[in-house]
Short mmCIF file of C-alpha atoms and ligand atoms in Angstrom, two decimals:
data_model
loop_
_atom_site.label_atom_id
_atom_site.label_comp_id
_atom_site.label_asym_id
_atom_site.label_seq_id
_atom_site.Cartn_x
_atom_site.Cartn_y
_atom_site.Cartn_z
CA MET A 1 0.00 0.00 0.00
CA ALA A 2 1.40 3.38 -0.99
CA ASN A 3 1.82 5.95 1.76
CA PRO A 4 0.19 9.18 0.65
CA GLY A 5 2.24 12.25 1.49
CA LYS A 6 5.56 10.38 1.47
CA GLY A 7 8.00 10.54 -1.44
CA THR A 8 8.13 7.84 -4.10
CA PHE A 9 11.53 6.68 -5.32
CA LEU A 10 12.44 4.54 -8.31
CA ILE A 11 15.26 2.13 -7.43
CA THR A 12 16.87 0.42 -10.42
CA GLY A 13 18.71 -2.78 -9.61
CA GLY A 14 16.60 -2.80 -6.43
CA LEU A 15 16.67 -6.58 -6.04
CA GLY A 16 20.48 -6.72 -6.12
CA TYR A 17 22.86 -6.68 -3.16
CA ILE A 18 23.07 -2.97 -2.30
CA GLY A 19 19.74 -2.10 -3.94
CA SER A 20 17.71 -4.53 -1.81
CA HIS A 21 19.21 -3.14 1.42
CA THR A 22 18.35 0.37 0.23
CA VAL A 23 14.77 -0.63 -0.63
CA VAL A 24 14.42 -1.86 2.96
CA GLU A 25 15.82 1.40 4.40
CA MET A 26 13.38 3.40 2.27
CA LEU A 27 10.32 1.26 3.11
CA GLN A 28 11.21 1.35 6.82
CA ARG A 29 11.18 5.15 6.61
CA ASN A 30 7.72 4.94 5.03
CA TYR A 31 8.82 6.08 1.58
CA ASN A 32 7.10 4.47 -1.40
CA VAL A 33 9.40 2.44 -3.63
CA VAL A 34 9.19 1.32 -7.24
CA VAL A 35 11.83 -1.22 -8.32
CA ILE A 36 13.09 -2.02 -11.81
CA ASP A 37 15.35 -5.05 -12.15
CA ASN A 38 15.92 -7.44 -15.05
CA LEU A 39 16.94 -10.23 -12.63
CA SER A 40 20.23 -10.73 -14.50
CA ASN A 41 22.03 -10.93 -11.14
CA SER A 42 19.20 -11.32 -8.65
CA SER A 43 16.03 -13.24 -7.89
CA GLU A 44 12.39 -12.24 -7.59
CA LEU A 45 12.38 -14.09 -4.23
CA VAL A 46 14.20 -11.07 -2.79
CA LEU A 47 10.79 -9.31 -2.89
CA ASP A 48 9.45 -11.80 -0.33
CA ARG A 49 12.52 -11.29 1.85
CA ILE A 50 12.01 -7.52 1.72
CA ALA A 51 8.34 -8.01 2.67
CA SER A 52 9.28 -10.25 5.58
CA ILE A 53 11.46 -7.45 7.00
CA CYS A 54 9.26 -4.42 6.16
CA GLY A 55 5.74 -5.86 6.05
CA ARG A 56 5.27 -4.64 2.47
CA LYS A 57 6.77 -5.06 -0.98
CA PRO A 58 7.87 -2.36 -3.39
CA VAL A 59 6.07 -2.07 -6.73
CA PHE A 60 8.15 -4.22 -9.09
CA TYR A 61 8.77 -4.07 -12.87
CA PRO A 62 10.92 -6.94 -14.21
CA ILE A 63 12.26 -5.01 -17.19
CA ASP A 64 15.64 -4.30 -18.75
CA LEU A 65 16.67 -0.63 -18.68
CA CYS A 66 18.12 -1.06 -22.17
CA ASP A 67 14.54 -1.63 -23.38
CA LYS A 68 13.53 2.02 -23.83
CA PRO A 69 9.82 1.44 -24.68
CA ALA A 70 9.43 -0.73 -21.56
CA LEU A 71 11.11 1.97 -19.47
CA GLU A 72 8.92 4.69 -20.98
CA ALA A 73 5.87 2.62 -20.04
CA VAL A 74 7.01 2.53 -16.41
CA PHE A 75 7.46 6.31 -16.34
CA ALA A 76 4.04 6.73 -17.99
CA LYS A 77 2.46 4.65 -15.23
CA GLU A 78 4.43 5.90 -12.21
CA LYS A 79 3.53 9.56 -12.13
CA GLU A 80 4.61 10.27 -8.54
CA LEU A 81 8.35 9.62 -8.85
CA GLN A 82 10.47 12.22 -7.06
CA ALA A 83 13.91 10.69 -7.40
CA VAL A 84 15.73 7.74 -8.93
CA ILE A 85 18.51 5.68 -7.36
CA HIS A 86 20.37 3.95 -10.15
CA PHE A 87 22.10 0.77 -8.98
CA ALA A 88 21.44 -1.41 -12.04
CA ALA A 89 24.71 -2.37 -13.71
CA LEU A 90 26.93 -5.33 -14.42
CA LYS A 91 29.85 -5.27 -11.97
CA ALA A 92 32.28 -8.16 -12.54
CA VAL A 93 35.65 -6.57 -13.31
CA GLY A 94 37.19 -9.67 -14.95
CA GLU A 95 34.13 -10.37 -17.10
CA SER A 96 34.18 -6.76 -18.29
CA VAL A 97 37.72 -7.26 -19.61
CA GLU A 98 36.53 -10.28 -21.61
CA LYS A 99 33.25 -8.72 -22.76
CA PRO A 100 33.73 -4.95 -22.89
CA LEU A 101 30.81 -4.27 -25.22
CA LEU A 102 28.42 -6.14 -22.95
CA TYR A 103 29.46 -3.79 -20.14
CA TYR A 104 29.40 -0.60 -22.22
CA LYS A 105 25.97 -1.54 -23.64
CA ASN A 106 24.38 -2.62 -20.39
CA ASN A 107 25.81 0.03 -18.08
CA LEU A 108 25.78 3.05 -20.39
CA ILE A 109 22.72 2.53 -22.61
CA SER A 110 20.66 1.86 -19.50
CA LEU A 111 21.94 5.09 -17.92
CA VAL A 112 21.19 7.18 -21.02
CA ASN A 113 17.71 5.65 -21.40
CA LEU A 114 16.99 6.31 -17.75
CA MET A 115 18.13 9.94 -17.89
CA ASP A 116 16.12 10.51 -21.08
CA CYS A 117 12.98 9.25 -19.38
CA MET A 118 13.70 11.26 -16.25
CA ILE A 119 14.09 14.50 -18.18
CA GLU A 120 11.04 13.80 -20.40
CA ASN A 121 8.97 13.24 -17.26
CA SER A 122 10.51 16.02 -15.12
CA VAL A 123 11.88 13.58 -12.56
CA ASN A 124 14.91 15.68 -11.74
CA ASN A 125 16.79 13.92 -8.94
CA LEU A 126 19.26 11.10 -9.53
CA VAL A 127 21.55 9.20 -7.16
CA PHE A 128 24.20 7.24 -9.05
CA SER A 129 26.20 4.19 -7.90
CA SER A 130 29.80 5.05 -8.57
CA SER A 131 32.88 3.38 -7.17
CA CYS A 132 36.28 3.97 -5.59
CA THR A 133 37.57 2.19 -8.69
CA VAL A 134 37.62 5.64 -10.37
CA TYR A 135 40.66 6.56 -8.20
CA GLY A 136 42.78 3.64 -9.45
CA GLU A 137 46.06 3.37 -7.47
CA PRO A 138 46.00 6.68 -5.57
CA ASP A 139 49.14 8.81 -5.13
CA VAL A 140 47.96 10.21 -1.79
CA LEU A 141 45.91 8.54 0.95
CA PRO A 142 43.21 8.87 2.09
CA VAL A 143 41.51 9.74 -1.19
CA THR A 144 39.28 12.79 -1.28
CA GLU A 145 36.66 13.52 -3.92
CA LYS A 146 39.22 15.89 -5.46
CA SER A 147 41.82 13.14 -5.90
CA PRO A 148 42.51 12.56 -9.58
CA VAL A 149 40.38 10.11 -11.51
CA LYS A 150 42.94 7.71 -13.01
CA GLN A 151 42.71 5.95 -16.33
CA ALA A 152 40.36 3.02 -15.79
CA ILE A 153 41.96 -0.41 -15.47
CA SER A 154 38.85 -2.25 -16.71
CA PRO A 155 35.85 -1.58 -18.96
CA TYR A 156 33.69 -1.92 -15.83
CA GLY A 157 35.65 0.87 -14.13
CA ASN A 158 35.40 2.93 -17.28
CA THR A 159 31.59 2.63 -17.28
CA LYS A 160 31.64 4.31 -13.84
CA GLN A 161 33.94 7.11 -15.03
CA VAL A 162 31.98 7.70 -18.23
CA GLY A 163 28.71 7.36 -16.31
CA GLU A 164 29.81 10.15 -13.96
CA GLU A 165 30.76 12.32 -16.95
CA ILE A 166 27.44 11.73 -18.72
CA ILE A 167 25.59 12.71 -15.57
CA HIS A 168 27.81 15.72 -14.88
CA ASP A 169 27.34 17.08 -18.41
CA THR A 170 23.57 16.56 -18.32
CA THR A 171 23.20 18.34 -14.99
CA GLN A 172 24.92 21.39 -16.52
CA SER A 173 22.35 21.71 -19.32
CA SER A 174 19.03 20.53 -17.83
CA GLN A 175 16.97 20.60 -14.65
CA LEU A 176 18.52 17.29 -13.62
CA ARG A 177 20.35 17.28 -10.25
CA SER A 178 22.50 14.37 -9.21
CA ILE A 179 24.65 12.92 -6.46
CA ALA A 180 27.24 10.29 -7.37
CA LEU A 181 28.20 8.08 -4.43
CA ARG A 182 31.62 6.47 -4.76
CA TYR A 183 31.40 3.33 -2.65
CA PHE A 184 34.56 1.72 -1.38
CA ASN A 185 34.15 -2.02 -0.58
CA PRO A 186 30.58 -2.80 0.53
CA VAL A 187 30.40 -6.04 2.54
CA GLY A 188 28.22 -7.76 5.15
CA ALA A 189 24.51 -8.43 5.22
CA HIS A 190 21.26 -7.19 6.72
CA SER A 191 20.98 -7.39 10.53
CA SER A 192 17.73 -9.40 10.14
CA GLY A 193 19.69 -12.23 8.50
CA LYS A 194 17.17 -12.13 5.64
CA LEU A 195 19.12 -10.21 2.99
CA GLY A 196 22.67 -10.36 1.75
CA GLU A 197 24.87 -10.87 -1.25
CA LEU A 198 23.76 -13.70 -3.57
CA PRO A 199 26.64 -14.07 -6.00
CA LEU A 200 25.69 -16.25 -8.95
CA GLY A 201 28.48 -18.74 -9.65
CA LYS A 202 31.92 -18.33 -8.10
CA PRO A 203 32.20 -15.00 -6.27
CA ASN A 204 34.97 -12.54 -7.16
CA ASN A 205 35.03 -10.55 -3.95
CA LEU A 206 36.88 -11.27 -0.73
CA VAL A 207 34.09 -11.56 1.83
CA PRO A 208 31.80 -14.00 -0.02
CA LEU A 209 34.92 -16.05 -0.79
CA ILE A 210 35.79 -16.08 2.93
CA THR A 211 32.30 -17.18 4.01
CA GLN A 212 32.02 -19.79 1.26
CA THR A 213 35.44 -21.18 2.23
CA ALA A 214 34.27 -21.33 5.85
CA VAL A 215 31.32 -23.58 4.89
CA GLY A 216 33.56 -25.84 2.81
CA ILE A 217 32.62 -24.75 -0.72
CA PHE A 218 36.32 -23.98 -1.28
CA PRO A 219 39.20 -25.81 0.46
CA PHE A 220 41.08 -22.60 1.33
CA LEU A 221 41.05 -18.85 0.77
CA ARG A 222 43.61 -17.75 -1.78
CA ILE A 223 45.38 -14.59 -0.61
CA PHE A 224 46.59 -12.65 -3.58
CA GLY A 225 50.07 -11.50 -2.57
CA ASN A 226 51.75 -10.82 0.80
CA ASP A 227 54.64 -8.79 -0.57
CA TYR A 228 52.88 -5.42 -0.89
CA SER A 229 54.27 -2.38 0.84
CA THR A 230 51.76 -2.60 3.72
CA PRO A 231 52.32 -3.58 7.39
CA ASP A 232 51.49 -7.30 6.85
CA GLY A 233 52.19 -7.37 3.11
CA THR A 234 48.54 -7.81 2.03
CA CYS A 235 46.40 -5.22 0.24
CA ILE A 236 44.42 -2.62 2.14
CA ARG A 237 40.81 -1.63 1.43
CA ASP A 238 38.07 0.45 3.04
CA TYR A 239 35.40 -2.17 3.79
CA ILE A 240 32.00 -0.70 4.59
CA HIS A 241 28.84 -2.34 5.90
CA VAL A 242 26.14 -2.57 3.23
CA GLU A 243 23.53 -1.14 5.63
CA ASP A 244 25.68 1.99 6.06
CA VAL A 245 25.87 2.23 2.26
CA ALA A 246 22.07 1.90 2.04
CA VAL A 247 21.53 4.72 4.55
CA ALA A 248 23.77 7.01 2.46
CA HIS A 249 21.24 6.68 -0.39
CA VAL A 250 18.32 7.75 1.77
CA ILE A 251 20.28 10.79 2.89
CA ALA A 252 21.39 11.59 -0.68
CA CYS A 253 17.76 11.47 -1.91
CA GLU A 254 16.64 13.69 0.94
CA ARG A 255 19.43 16.18 0.11
CA LEU A 256 18.38 16.29 -3.56
CA LEU A 257 14.73 16.81 -2.61
CA SER A 258 15.68 19.59 -0.20
CA GLY A 259 17.28 21.49 -3.11
CA LYS A 260 20.54 21.92 -1.14
CA GLY A 261 23.92 21.75 -2.83
CA GLU A 262 25.22 21.99 -6.37
CA ASN A 263 23.51 20.43 -9.38
CA TYR A 264 26.13 17.67 -9.40
CA GLU A 265 27.93 16.43 -6.31
CA VAL A 266 30.22 13.50 -5.55
CA PHE A 267 30.73 11.85 -2.16
CA ASN A 268 33.01 9.08 -0.92
CA ILE A 269 31.12 6.32 0.87
CA GLY A 270 33.60 4.50 3.07
CA THR A 271 34.53 4.30 6.74
CA GLY A 272 37.84 6.12 6.36
CA THR A 273 39.73 3.14 7.82
CA GLY A 274 41.73 0.69 5.75
CA TYR A 275 42.07 -2.98 6.69
CA SER A 276 44.41 -5.55 5.16
CA VAL A 277 43.22 -8.87 3.76
CA LEU A 278 44.75 -10.66 6.76
CA GLU A 279 42.99 -8.29 9.18
CA VAL A 280 39.68 -9.10 7.48
CA VAL A 281 40.41 -12.82 7.79
CA LYS A 282 41.20 -12.37 11.51
CA ALA A 283 37.98 -10.41 12.05
CA PHE A 284 36.05 -13.19 10.32
CA GLU A 285 37.72 -15.83 12.51
CA LYS A 286 36.76 -13.83 15.60
CA ALA A 287 33.14 -13.46 14.43
CA SER A 288 32.74 -17.12 13.49
CA GLY A 289 34.99 -18.85 16.02
CA LEU A 290 36.54 -20.79 13.10
CA ASN A 291 40.05 -21.07 11.72
CA LEU A 292 39.98 -20.16 8.06
CA PRO A 293 42.36 -22.16 5.85
CA ILE A 294 44.38 -19.77 3.70
CA GLN A 295 47.03 -20.09 1.01
CA ILE A 296 49.30 -17.24 -0.05
CA GLU A 297 49.41 -16.95 -3.84
CA GLU A 298 50.72 -14.61 -6.53
CA ARG A 299 49.43 -11.05 -6.75
CA ARG A 300 46.17 -10.72 -8.72
CA ALA A 301 46.55 -8.67 -11.90
CA GLY A 302 45.11 -5.18 -11.62
CA ASP A 303 44.91 -5.10 -7.80
CA ILE A 304 45.45 -1.76 -6.09
CA GLU A 305 47.93 -1.91 -3.17
CA LYS A 306 46.00 0.30 -0.78
CA VAL A 307 43.02 2.60 -0.93
CA PHE A 308 40.78 4.12 1.72
CA ALA A 309 38.49 7.11 1.83
CA ASP A 310 38.65 10.58 3.25
CA THR A 311 35.05 10.82 4.42
CA SER A 312 35.11 14.46 5.63
CA LEU A 313 32.89 15.66 2.79
CA SER A 314 30.24 12.98 3.21
CA ASN A 315 30.33 13.43 7.01
CA GLN A 316 30.12 17.22 6.93
CA ILE A 317 28.16 18.11 3.79
CA LEU A 318 26.01 15.04 3.16
CA GLY A 319 25.56 14.53 6.92
CA TRP A 320 26.22 10.79 6.72
CA LYS A 321 28.72 8.66 8.61
CA ALA A 322 29.37 4.92 8.65
CA THR A 323 28.52 3.47 12.08
CA ARG A 324 29.11 -0.27 11.79
CA SER A 325 32.43 -1.95 12.65
CA LEU A 326 34.47 -4.54 10.76
CA ASP A 327 33.32 -7.10 13.38
CA GLU A 328 29.67 -6.34 12.52
CA MET A 329 30.46 -6.66 8.81
CA MET A 330 31.96 -10.10 9.36
CA SER A 331 29.36 -11.41 11.80
CA SER A 332 26.44 -10.36 9.56
CA ALA A 333 28.12 -11.90 6.50
CA TRP A 334 28.59 -15.12 8.48
CA VAL A 335 24.95 -15.24 9.70
CA TRP A 336 23.84 -14.71 6.08
CA GLN A 337 26.09 -17.44 4.69
CA GLN A 338 24.84 -19.91 7.29
CA SER A 339 21.22 -19.07 6.49
CA LEU A 340 21.91 -19.91 2.85
CA ILE A 341 23.47 -23.24 3.72
CA ASN A 342 20.61 -24.13 6.08
CA LYS A 343 18.17 -23.65 3.18
CA GLU A 344 20.00 -26.13 0.93
P1 NAD B 401 24.17 -6.47 -7.98
O1 NAD B 401 24.60 -7.19 -9.19
O2 NAD B 401 23.86 -7.28 -6.76
O3 NAD B 401 22.88 -5.56 -8.30
C1 NAD B 401 22.67 -4.96 -9.55
C2 NAD B 401 21.24 -5.28 -9.97
O4 NAD B 401 20.98 -4.64 -11.22
C3 NAD B 401 20.99 -6.77 -10.17
O5 NAD B 401 19.84 -7.15 -9.43
C4 NAD B 401 20.76 -6.92 -11.68
O6 NAD B 401 19.83 -7.94 -11.98
C5 NAD B 401 20.28 -5.54 -12.07
N1 NAD B 401 20.57 -5.12 -13.44
C6 NAD B 401 21.77 -5.14 -14.09
N2 NAD B 401 21.64 -4.66 -15.34
C7 NAD B 401 20.33 -4.30 -15.49
C8 NAD B 401 19.57 -3.75 -16.56
N3 NAD B 401 20.13 -3.49 -17.74
N4 NAD B 401 18.26 -3.52 -16.38
C9 NAD B 401 17.67 -3.80 -15.19
N5 NAD B 401 18.33 -4.33 -14.15
C10 NAD B 401 19.65 -4.59 -14.29
O7 NAD B 401 25.27 -5.37 -7.65
P2 NAD B 401 25.51 -4.50 -6.34
O8 NAD B 401 26.72 -5.02 -5.65
O9 NAD B 401 24.25 -4.35 -5.58
O10 NAD B 401 25.94 -3.13 -7.01
C11 NAD B 401 25.00 -2.08 -7.21
C12 NAD B 401 25.70 -0.93 -7.91
O11 NAD B 401 26.78 -0.48 -7.11
C13 NAD B 401 26.29 -1.27 -9.27
O12 NAD B 401 26.12 -0.16 -10.11
C14 NAD B 401 27.76 -1.48 -8.97
O13 NAD B 401 28.57 -1.21 -10.09
C15 NAD B 401 27.98 -0.45 -7.88
N6 NAD B 401 29.10 -0.75 -6.98
C16 NAD B 401 29.15 -1.95 -6.35
C17 NAD B 401 30.22 -2.24 -5.51
C18 NAD B 401 30.31 -3.58 -4.82
O14 NAD B 401 31.41 -3.95 -4.38
N7 NAD B 401 29.24 -4.34 -4.68
C19 NAD B 401 31.23 -1.28 -5.30
C20 NAD B 401 31.13 -0.05 -5.95
C21 NAD B 401 30.06 0.20 -6.80
C1 WQD B 402 39.57 -7.13 -1.94
C2 WQD B 402 40.97 -7.57 -1.53
C3 WQD B 402 42.21 -8.77 -3.21
C4 WQD B 402 39.73 -12.33 -3.27
C5 WQD B 402 36.37 -4.80 -6.44
C6 WQD B 402 36.25 -3.99 -7.70
C7 WQD B 402 35.93 -2.57 -7.39
C8 WQD B 402 34.70 -2.47 -6.48
C9 WQD B 402 34.81 -3.37 -5.29
C10 WQD B 402 32.75 -2.13 -7.81
C11 WQD B 402 42.00 -7.37 -2.64
C12 WQD B 402 41.95 -9.62 -2.01
C13 WQD B 402 40.23 -11.08 -2.95
C14 WQD B 402 40.48 -13.49 -2.91
C15 WQD B 402 42.17 -12.08 -1.98
N1 WQD B 402 33.51 -2.88 -7.13
N2 WQD B 402 41.44 -10.96 -2.32
N3 WQD B 402 41.67 -13.30 -2.27
O1 WQD B 402 39.38 -5.73 -5.81
O2 WQD B 402 39.05 -4.10 -3.88
O3 WQD B 402 37.39 -4.22 -5.65
O4 WQD B 402 35.14 -4.70 -5.72
O5 WQD B 402 32.89 -1.01 -8.16
O6 WQD B 402 35.71 -1.94 -8.61
O7 WQD B 402 37.49 -4.07 -8.40
O8 WQD B 402 37.56 -6.11 -4.08
O9 WQD B 402 36.76 -8.04 -2.81
O10 WQD B 402 37.81 -8.43 -5.08
O11 WQD B 402 39.26 -7.74 -3.19
O12 WQD B 402 43.26 -11.99 -1.41
O13 WQD B 402 40.09 -14.64 -3.18
O14 WQD B 402 40.95 -8.97 -1.26
O15 WQD B 402 43.49 -9.00 -3.71
O16 WQD B 402 43.18 -6.97 -2.02
P1 WQD B 402 38.49 -5.05 -4.88
P2 WQD B 402 37.78 -7.65 -3.82
#
């Protein structure tokens, strides 16, 4: 049931990992939510999980954003939209190197179609999922939003850079206003234990690989290099709880609706603290009470040695701050993994 008097937000990719957590945050704040997702990396069952947490489902359209007539039909039907949060994208870095056109088509045509429909229908507020990948290997740490955007290492990373440019240019010549959120490394799962990451096939990212190793899907965790110039030799990242990332989207939408700020703004979404791969493994072992089998291997091509965020701008201007610890990230990821195994 829609809540009259509360804003209505379109969330693309709203059944995916970060999108589903954001849908929950929005519904729990009594906003109305419309989701578009083509289910290419998610399942319609996520709608039931959302309903079991919030007591209601978002309106759902199972369409592909590259299908412009289908998207136009959604905008023709949903007349109350006040803002769009655009999560929908393909995100596997390695796959993007093998299939660049798939990534350019999916991630950029969908963005252009979406912005066209927004402008045609005077829906003038857009929150965009960007990534710390735009900073590449930074010269100075922590990275601020003014740190240089380095040449992209992968077609995936390039879709984020070009996506930001497309949005920036459009906000300079239309009524469209936008906030790009550059997430660092979102991990963990919902505190209810009912939502989390559902990687199809073999995961690429560290935390799902840790939890899947812990339940015996893999014999050991491969650690890609321990000869980096870091205290324990393993790479450093700014891991951030997915629920903190979700909250940042609510705040970004509210900022756009308030009319505050410039037409186009960029914020880092991280904790500001970097942890090494071995520190993450230790935190997982503490959360689970298990010993995780590991094997040190060669460096992975394209890995950044260390990156973590300067969050002053998002703390002070956006008014958002990450609140959940690495221990909470690991314990929620572990609860989620166990719930998946118990279902099998
Ligand atoms: P995800 O794959 O779990 O979610 C993306 C959702 O978009 C999926 O449900 C998928 O089915 C849908 N989708 C993809 N292409 C679509 C299309 N053409 N039309 C309709 N739906 C489509 O990914 P996620 O981890 O939740 O990431 C969300 C966003 O955040 C992405 O834009 C990603 O690039 C960005 N991001 C993610 C991370 C991360 O580590 N997870 C880090 C930085 C940025
Ligand atoms: C984290 C650390 C690995 C797996 C990727 C994308 C980036 C962004 C976030 C979207 C690294 C190490 C990993 C393993 C390991 N996504 N590792 N063994 O590479 O920081 O970023 O996701 O925008 O664009 O590139 O994340 O989770 O893959 O790796 O030792 O089996 O864990 O070397 O240091 P990454 P990750």
